[in-house]
Coordinates of C-alpha atoms in Angstrom, one line a residue:
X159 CA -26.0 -23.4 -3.7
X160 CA -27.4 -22.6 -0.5
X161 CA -31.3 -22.0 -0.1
X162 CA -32.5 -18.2 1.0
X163 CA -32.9 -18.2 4.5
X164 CA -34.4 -14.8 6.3
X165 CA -31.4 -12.8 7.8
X166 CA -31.0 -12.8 11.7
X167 CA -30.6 -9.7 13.7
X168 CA -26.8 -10.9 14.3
X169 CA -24.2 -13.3 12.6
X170 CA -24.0 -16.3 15.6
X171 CA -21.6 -18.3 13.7
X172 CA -19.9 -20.9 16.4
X173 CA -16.1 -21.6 16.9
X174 CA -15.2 -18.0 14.9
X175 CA -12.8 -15.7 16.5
X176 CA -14.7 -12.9 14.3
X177 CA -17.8 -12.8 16.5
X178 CA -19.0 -9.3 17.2
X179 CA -16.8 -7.3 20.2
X180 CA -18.1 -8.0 23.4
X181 CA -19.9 -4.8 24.8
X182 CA -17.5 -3.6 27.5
X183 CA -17.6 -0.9 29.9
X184 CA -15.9 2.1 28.8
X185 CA -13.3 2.8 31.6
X186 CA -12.3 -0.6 31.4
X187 CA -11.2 -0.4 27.7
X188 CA -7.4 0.0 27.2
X189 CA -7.5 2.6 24.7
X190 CA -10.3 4.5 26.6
X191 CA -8.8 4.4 30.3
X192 CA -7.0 7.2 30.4
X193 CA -8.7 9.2 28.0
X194 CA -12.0 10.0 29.6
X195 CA -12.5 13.1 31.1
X196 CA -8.7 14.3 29.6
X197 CA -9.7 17.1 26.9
X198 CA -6.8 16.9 24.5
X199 CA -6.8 20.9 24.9
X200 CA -5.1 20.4 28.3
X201 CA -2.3 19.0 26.6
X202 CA 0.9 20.6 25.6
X203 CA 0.4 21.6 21.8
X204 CA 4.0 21.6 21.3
X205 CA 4.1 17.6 22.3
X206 CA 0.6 16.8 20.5
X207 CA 1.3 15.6 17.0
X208 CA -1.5 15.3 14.0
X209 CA -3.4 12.2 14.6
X210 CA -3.0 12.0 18.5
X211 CA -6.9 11.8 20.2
X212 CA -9.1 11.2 23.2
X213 CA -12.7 10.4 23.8
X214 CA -14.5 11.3 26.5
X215 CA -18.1 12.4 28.2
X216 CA -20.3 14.6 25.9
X217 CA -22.4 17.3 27.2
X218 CA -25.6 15.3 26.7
X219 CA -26.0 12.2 28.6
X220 CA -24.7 8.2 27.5
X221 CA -22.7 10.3 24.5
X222 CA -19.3 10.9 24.0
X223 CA -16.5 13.4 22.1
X224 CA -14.0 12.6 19.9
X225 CA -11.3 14.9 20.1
X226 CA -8.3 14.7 17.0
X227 CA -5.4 16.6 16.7
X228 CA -5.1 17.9 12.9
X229 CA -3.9 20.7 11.1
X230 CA -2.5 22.0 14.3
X231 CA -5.8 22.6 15.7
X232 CA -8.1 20.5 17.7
X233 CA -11.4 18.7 16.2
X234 CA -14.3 17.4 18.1
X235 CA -16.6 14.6 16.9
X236 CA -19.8 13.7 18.9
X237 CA -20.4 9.9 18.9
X238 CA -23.7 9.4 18.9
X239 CA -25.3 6.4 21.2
X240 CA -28.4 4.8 21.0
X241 CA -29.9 1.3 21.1
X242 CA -26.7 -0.2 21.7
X243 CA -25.3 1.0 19.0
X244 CA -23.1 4.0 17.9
X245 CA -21.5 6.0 15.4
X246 CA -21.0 9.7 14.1
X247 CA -24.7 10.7 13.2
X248 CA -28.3 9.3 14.7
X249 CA -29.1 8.1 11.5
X250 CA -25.7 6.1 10.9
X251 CA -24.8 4.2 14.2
X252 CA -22.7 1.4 12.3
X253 CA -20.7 0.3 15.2
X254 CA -21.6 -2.3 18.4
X255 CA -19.2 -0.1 20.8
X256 CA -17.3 3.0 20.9
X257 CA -14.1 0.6 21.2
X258 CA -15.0 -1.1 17.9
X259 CA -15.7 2.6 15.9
X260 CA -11.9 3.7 17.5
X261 CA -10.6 0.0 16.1
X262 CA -12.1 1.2 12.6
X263 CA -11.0 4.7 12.5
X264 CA -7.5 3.6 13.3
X265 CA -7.0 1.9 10.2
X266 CA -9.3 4.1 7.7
X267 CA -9.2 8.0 7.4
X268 CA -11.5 9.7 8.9
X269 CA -12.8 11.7 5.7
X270 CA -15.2 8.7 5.2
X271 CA -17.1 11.1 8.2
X272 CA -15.9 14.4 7.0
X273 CA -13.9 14.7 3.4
X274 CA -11.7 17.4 5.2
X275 CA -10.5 15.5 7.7
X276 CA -8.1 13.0 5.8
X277 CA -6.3 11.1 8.8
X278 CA -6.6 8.1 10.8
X279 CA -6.7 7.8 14.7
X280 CA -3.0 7.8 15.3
X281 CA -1.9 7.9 18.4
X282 CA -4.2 7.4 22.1
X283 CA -3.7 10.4 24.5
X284 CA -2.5 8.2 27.5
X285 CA -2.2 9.5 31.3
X286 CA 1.3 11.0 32.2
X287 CA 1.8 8.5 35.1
X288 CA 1.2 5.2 32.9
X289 CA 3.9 4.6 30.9
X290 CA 2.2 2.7 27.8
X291 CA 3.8 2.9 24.1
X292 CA 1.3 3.5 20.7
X293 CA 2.0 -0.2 20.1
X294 CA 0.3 -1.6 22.9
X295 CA -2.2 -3.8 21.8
X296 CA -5.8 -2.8 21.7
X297 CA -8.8 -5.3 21.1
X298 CA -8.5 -8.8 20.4
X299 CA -5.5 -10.7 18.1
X300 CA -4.8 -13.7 16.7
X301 CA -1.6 -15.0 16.0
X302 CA -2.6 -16.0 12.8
X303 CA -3.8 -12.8 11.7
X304 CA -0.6 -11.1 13.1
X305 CA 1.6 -13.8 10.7
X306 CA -0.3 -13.3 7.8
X307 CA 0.0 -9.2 8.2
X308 CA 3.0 -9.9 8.8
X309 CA 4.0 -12.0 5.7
X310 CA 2.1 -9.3 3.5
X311 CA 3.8 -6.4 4.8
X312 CA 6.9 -7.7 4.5
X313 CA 6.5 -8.6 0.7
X314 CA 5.4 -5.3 0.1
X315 CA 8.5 -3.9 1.9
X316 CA 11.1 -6.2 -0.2
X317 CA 9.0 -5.1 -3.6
X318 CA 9.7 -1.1 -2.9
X319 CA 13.2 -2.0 -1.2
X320 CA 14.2 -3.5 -4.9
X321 CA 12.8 -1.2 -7.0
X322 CA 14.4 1.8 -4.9
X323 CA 17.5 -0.2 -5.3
X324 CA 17.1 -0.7 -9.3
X325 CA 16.0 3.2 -9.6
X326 CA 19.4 4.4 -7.2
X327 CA 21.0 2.2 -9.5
X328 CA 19.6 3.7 -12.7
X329 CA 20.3 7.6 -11.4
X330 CA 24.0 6.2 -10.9
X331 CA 24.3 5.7 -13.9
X332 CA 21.9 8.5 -15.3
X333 CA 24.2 10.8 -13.7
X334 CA 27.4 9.1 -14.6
X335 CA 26.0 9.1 -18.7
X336 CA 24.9 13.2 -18.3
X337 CA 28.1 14.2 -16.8
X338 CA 30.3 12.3 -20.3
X339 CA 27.5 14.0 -22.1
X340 CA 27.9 17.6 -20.6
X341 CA 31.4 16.8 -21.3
X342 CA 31.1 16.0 -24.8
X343 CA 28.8 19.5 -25.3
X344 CA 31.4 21.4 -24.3
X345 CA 34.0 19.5 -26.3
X346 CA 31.9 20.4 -29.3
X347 CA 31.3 24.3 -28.0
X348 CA 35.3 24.4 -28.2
X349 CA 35.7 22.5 -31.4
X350 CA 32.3 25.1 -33.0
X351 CA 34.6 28.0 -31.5
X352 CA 37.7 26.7 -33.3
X353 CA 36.0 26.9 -36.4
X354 CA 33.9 30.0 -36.5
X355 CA 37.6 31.3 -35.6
X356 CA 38.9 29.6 -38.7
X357 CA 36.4 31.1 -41.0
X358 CA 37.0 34.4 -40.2
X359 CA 40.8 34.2 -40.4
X360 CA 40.5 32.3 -44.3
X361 CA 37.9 34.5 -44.7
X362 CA 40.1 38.1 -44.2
X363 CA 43.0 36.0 -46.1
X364 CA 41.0 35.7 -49.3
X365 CA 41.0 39.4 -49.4
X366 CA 44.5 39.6 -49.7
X367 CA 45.1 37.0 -52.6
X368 CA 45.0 37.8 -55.9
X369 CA 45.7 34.4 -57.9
X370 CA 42.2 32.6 -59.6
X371 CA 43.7 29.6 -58.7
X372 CA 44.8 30.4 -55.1
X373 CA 41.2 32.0 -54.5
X374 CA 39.9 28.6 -55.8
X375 CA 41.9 26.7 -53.7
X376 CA 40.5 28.6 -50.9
X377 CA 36.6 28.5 -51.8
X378 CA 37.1 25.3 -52.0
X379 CA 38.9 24.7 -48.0
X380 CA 36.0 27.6 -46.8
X381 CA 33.6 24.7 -48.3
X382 CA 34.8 22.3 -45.9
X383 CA 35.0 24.2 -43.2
X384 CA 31.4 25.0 -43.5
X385 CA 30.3 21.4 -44.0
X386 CA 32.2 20.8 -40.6
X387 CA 30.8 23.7 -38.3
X388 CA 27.8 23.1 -39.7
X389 CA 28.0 18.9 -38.4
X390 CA 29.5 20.2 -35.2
X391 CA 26.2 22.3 -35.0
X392 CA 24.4 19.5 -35.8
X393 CA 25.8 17.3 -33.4
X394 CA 25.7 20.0 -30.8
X395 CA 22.0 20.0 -31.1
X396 CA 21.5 15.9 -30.9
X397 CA 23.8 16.3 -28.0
X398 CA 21.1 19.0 -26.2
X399 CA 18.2 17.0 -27.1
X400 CA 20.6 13.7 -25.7
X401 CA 21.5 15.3 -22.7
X402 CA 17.7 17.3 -22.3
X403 CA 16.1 13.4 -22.2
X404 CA 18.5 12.3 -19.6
X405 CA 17.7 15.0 -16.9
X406 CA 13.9 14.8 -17.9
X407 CA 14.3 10.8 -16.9
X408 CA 16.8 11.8 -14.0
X409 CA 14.0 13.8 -12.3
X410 CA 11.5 11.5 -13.0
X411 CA 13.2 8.8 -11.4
X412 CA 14.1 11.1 -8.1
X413 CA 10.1 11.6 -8.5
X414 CA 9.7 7.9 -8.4
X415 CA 12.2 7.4 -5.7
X416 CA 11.1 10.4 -3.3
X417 CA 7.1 8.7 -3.8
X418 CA 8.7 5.3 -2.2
X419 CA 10.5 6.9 0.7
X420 CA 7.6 7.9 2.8
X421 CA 5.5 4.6 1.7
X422 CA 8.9 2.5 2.9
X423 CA 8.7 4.4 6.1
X424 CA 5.0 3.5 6.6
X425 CA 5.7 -0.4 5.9
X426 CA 8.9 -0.1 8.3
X427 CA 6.5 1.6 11.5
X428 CA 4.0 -1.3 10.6
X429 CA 6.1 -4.0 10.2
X430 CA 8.0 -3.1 13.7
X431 CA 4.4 -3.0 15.1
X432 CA 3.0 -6.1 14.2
X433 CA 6.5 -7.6 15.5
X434 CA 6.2 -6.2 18.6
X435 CA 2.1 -7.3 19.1
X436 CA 3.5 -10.7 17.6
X437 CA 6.0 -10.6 20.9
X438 CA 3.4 -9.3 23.5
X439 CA 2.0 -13.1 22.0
X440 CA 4.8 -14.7 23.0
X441 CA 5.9 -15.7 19.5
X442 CA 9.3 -16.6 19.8
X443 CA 11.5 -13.9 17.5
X444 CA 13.1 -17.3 15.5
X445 CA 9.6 -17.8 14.0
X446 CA 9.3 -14.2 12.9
X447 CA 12.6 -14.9 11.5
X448 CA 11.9 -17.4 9.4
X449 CA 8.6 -16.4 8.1
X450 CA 10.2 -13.3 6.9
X451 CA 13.1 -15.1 5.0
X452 CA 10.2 -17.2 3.4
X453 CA 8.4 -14.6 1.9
X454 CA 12.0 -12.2 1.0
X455 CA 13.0 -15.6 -1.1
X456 CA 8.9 -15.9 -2.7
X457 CA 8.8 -12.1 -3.3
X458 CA 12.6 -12.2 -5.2
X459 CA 11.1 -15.3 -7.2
X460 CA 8.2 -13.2 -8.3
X461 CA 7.8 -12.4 -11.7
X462 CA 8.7 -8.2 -12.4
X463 CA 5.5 -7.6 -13.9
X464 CA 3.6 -8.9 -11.5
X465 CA 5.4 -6.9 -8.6
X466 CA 4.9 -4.1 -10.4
X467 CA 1.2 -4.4 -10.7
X468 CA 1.0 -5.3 -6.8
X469 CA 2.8 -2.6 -5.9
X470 CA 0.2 -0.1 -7.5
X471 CA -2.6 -1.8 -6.1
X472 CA -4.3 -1.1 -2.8
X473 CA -5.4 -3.4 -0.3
X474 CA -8.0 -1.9 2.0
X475 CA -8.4 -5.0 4.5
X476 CA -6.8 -5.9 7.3
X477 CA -6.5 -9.8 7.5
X478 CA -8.9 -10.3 10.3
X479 CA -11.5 -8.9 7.9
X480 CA -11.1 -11.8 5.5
X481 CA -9.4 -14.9 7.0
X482 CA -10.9 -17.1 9.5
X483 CA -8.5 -19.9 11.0
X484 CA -11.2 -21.9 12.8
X485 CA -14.0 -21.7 10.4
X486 CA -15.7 -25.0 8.3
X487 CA -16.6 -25.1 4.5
X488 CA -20.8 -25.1 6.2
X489 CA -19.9 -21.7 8.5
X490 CA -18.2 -19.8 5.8
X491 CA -21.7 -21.0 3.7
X492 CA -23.7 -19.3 6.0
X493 CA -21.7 -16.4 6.8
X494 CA -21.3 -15.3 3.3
X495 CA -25.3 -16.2 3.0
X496 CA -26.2 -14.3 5.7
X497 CA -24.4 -11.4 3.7
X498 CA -25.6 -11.5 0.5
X499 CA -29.4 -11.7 2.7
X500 CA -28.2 -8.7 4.5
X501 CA -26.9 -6.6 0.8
X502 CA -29.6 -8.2 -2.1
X503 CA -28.6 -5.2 -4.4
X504 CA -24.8 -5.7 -3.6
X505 CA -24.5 -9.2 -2.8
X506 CA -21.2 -10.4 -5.6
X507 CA -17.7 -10.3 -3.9
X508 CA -18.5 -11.3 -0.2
X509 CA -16.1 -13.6 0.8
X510 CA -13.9 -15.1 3.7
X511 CA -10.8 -17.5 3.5
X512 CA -11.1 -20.4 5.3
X513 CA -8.4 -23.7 6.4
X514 CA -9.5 -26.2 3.4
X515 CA -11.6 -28.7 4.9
X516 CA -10.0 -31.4 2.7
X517 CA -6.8 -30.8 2.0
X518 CA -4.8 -30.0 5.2
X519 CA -2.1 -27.2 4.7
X520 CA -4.3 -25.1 2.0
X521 CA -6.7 -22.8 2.1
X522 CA -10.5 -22.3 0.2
X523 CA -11.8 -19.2 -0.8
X524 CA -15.9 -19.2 -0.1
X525 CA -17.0 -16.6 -2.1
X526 CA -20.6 -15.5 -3.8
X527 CA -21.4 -14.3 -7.3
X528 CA -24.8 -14.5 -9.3
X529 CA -26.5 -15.0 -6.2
X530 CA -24.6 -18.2 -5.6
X531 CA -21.9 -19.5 -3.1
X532 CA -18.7 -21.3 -4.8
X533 CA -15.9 -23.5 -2.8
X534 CA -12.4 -22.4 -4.0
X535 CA -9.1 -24.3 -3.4
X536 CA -6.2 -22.1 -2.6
X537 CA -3.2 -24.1 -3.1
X538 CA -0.1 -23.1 -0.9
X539 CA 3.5 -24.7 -1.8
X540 CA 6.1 -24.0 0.6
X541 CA 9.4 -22.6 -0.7
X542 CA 10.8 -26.8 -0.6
X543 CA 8.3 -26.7 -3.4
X544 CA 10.2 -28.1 -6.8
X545 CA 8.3 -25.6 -9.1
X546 CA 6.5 -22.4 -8.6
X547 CA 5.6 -22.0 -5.0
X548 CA 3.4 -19.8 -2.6
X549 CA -0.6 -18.5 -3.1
X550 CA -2.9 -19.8 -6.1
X551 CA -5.9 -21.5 -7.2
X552 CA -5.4 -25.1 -8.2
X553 CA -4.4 -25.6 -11.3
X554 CA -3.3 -22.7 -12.4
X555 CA 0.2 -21.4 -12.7
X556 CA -0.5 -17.5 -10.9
X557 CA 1.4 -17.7 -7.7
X558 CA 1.4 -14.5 -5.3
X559 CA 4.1 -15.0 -2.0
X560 CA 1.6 -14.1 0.8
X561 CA -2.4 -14.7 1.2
X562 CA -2.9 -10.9 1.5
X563 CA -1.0 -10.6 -2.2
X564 CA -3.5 -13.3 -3.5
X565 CA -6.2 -11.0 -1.9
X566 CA -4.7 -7.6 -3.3
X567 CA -4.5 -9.2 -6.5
X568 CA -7.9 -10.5 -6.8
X569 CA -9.7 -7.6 -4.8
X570 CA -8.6 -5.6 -8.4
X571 CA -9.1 -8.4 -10.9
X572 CA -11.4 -10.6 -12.4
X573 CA -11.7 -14.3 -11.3
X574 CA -13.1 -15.5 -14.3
X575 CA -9.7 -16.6 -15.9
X576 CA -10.1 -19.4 -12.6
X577 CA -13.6 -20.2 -13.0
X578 CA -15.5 -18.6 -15.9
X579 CA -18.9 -18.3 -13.8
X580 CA -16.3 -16.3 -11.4
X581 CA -16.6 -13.0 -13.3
X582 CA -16.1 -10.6 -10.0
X583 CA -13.3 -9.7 -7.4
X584 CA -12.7 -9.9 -4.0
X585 CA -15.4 -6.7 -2.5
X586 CA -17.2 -7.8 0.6
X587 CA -15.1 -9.3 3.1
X588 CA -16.8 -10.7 5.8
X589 CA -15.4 -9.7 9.0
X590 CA -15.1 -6.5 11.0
X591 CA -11.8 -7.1 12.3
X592 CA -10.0 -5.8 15.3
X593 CA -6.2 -5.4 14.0

């Protein structure tokens, strides 16, 4: 464990990409060039959708507007500057630069500012005469980071794509058992009919017979004929309750299927942009390839259960905000230190995953609880791998199929079943990101 040291005014960790965003001149940002001075009201409405916004000049001087497109009106949100830093109030200037508070809001709603206003920053108002597209990239990226979104994005895809596929294949044959079912209700409507029929016509005979023994006869056949209408009824009624169950669980399965049609629309628009920042990099399209048919084989390997439970929980990071490629067992020490100085009353769960400094081809999860630091081995096995393969501690047999699985997992669950003085999850992580 790592001794208290006093916190600095800034995290200077060397050889990080995660270093603070370089202060940059406004007009010279990409996502700010051609939105200064353009009001978003001088746009065509008709071509502005929910989520498209600008920044520029405020009224009062070294300040600046937000402008947002939602609920078919325009917003306006002063950012506040002062002291080098910025944000949406005097009082709570949380970013560096206007470039890093746009970089934030693009990836969490804006209701953490206003509760009404429950949308990200979607798409940048661009000039008419520069032909840019909403995936252009904006900020610094690392491959690496790109890959790993990558791999986690496409896991979650393949998880909804399969369950979508088993629930179209359960309405099949939902549908298929309701329609023989219908069928067999009115079978048994006809066959009740029948009978009631029968009953009256024995029923007007018996006035006409005279004989004991023929009257017998026939009390005894108007017997029957009441025990069978009444276990056609009978069966008629199972047969409602049968055929009541199956729509009930027919339209709770559309519910469950029309839930994952907009979230496999999200995962599609995400995964094509992160493929097409990934070839802005220059990473060839065969790699992208063959990372994605590594994670489709891990993800069909994965236990139901445990899909099932990752599909349901959230992951709020980005993975810039938690993995560093470049950063030793000592800097991931002192970052997390640094941060557990910087939050004393909230200082369990601040953690970054680092390259493990011993064993080459894993990774090591640097994490603090009880106001200590613990070291972490993530084991990775490649799909080549003779047993369970992908994302897990050592020595234990819980493997996820990407790094940001392993970090949804944990960011929900207990790590005390790893480590029993590990009784916390994944909270803090310890980046600000710039996917």
């Amino acid at each position: 464990m790592l001794a208290n040291t006093p916190m600095p005014n800034k995290i200077q960790i060397p050889l990080l990409n995660h270093t603070p965003v370089v202060e940059r001149d406004l007009p010279t940002a990409p996502i700010l060039t051609a939105l200064l001075g353009r009001p978003l009201s001088k746009v065509d409405r008709k071509g502005c959708q929910n989520g498209t916004f600008c920044v520029r000049d405020a009224s009062t001087k070294g300040d600046y507007t937000l402008t947002i497109r939602f609920g078919e009106r325009n917003k306006l949100i002063k950012i506040f500057v002062s002291g080098g830093r910025c944000g949406f109030a005097p009082e709570e200037l949380k970013f560096d630069t206007v470039v890093q508070l746009i970089d934030y809001y693009k990836r969490n709603s804006l209701k953490e500012y206003n509760r009404q206003l429950e949308i990200e920053l979607l798409y940048p108002l661009r000039r008419p005469n520069i032909e840019k597209t909403m995936w252009e990239i904006d900020g610094v990226h690392s491959v690496e980071h790109l890959l790993c979104q990558l791999r986690g994005l496409h896991a979650a895809r393949t998880r909804i794509l399969r369950f979508d596929d088993q629930i179209s294949a359960e309405l099949d044959s939902l549908r298929e058992e309701l329609q023989r079912k219908r069928q067999a209700r009115a079978a048994f409507s006809a066959a009740h009919a029948l009978f009631v029929n029968q009953m009256e016509l024995i029923t007007k005979n018996k006035e006409l017979l005279k004989s004991e023994a023929d009257i017998a006869h026939l009390n005894i056949n108007i017997e029957l004929q009441q025990r069978r209408l009444e276990s056609i009824r009978s069966q008629q009624e199972q047969m409602n309750e049968q055929i009541a169950a199956i729509e009930a669980h027919i339209k709770e399965s559309e519910q469950s299927h029309s839930e994952l049609t907009p979230k496999l629309s999200k995962l599609h628009t995400e995964l094509n942009q992160c493929e097409f920042r990934l070839c802005q990099m220059n990473v060839p399209q065969a790699t992208v390839e063959r990372e994605r048919q590594e994670v489709s084989f891990l993800t069909d390997a994965e236990p139901e259960p445990l899909s099932r439970i990752l599909m349901h929980f959230h992951l709020r990071w980005q993975p810039d905000r938690f993995l560093s490629v470049d950063c030793s067992k000592e800097n991931g020490m002192k970052i997390v230190r640094a941060l557990m100085d910087c939050n004393p009353n909230n200082s369990d769960g601040i953690f970054v995953i680092r390259p493990s400094s011993s064993q080459a081809g894993h990774y090591a999860l640097t994490i603090s609880n009880d106001n200590r630091i613990y070291n972490c081995l993530i084991e990775h096995r490649d799909v080549k791998h003779p047993e369970s393969c992908g994302y897990a501690f050592l020595n234990t047999k819980l493997f996820f199929p990407t790094l940001v699985d392993f970090v949804r997992y944990y960011s929900h669950c207990s790590m005390k079943e790893h480590n029993s003085q590990l009784d916390t999850r994944l909270k803090i992580p310890a980046f600000k990101g710039t996917l």
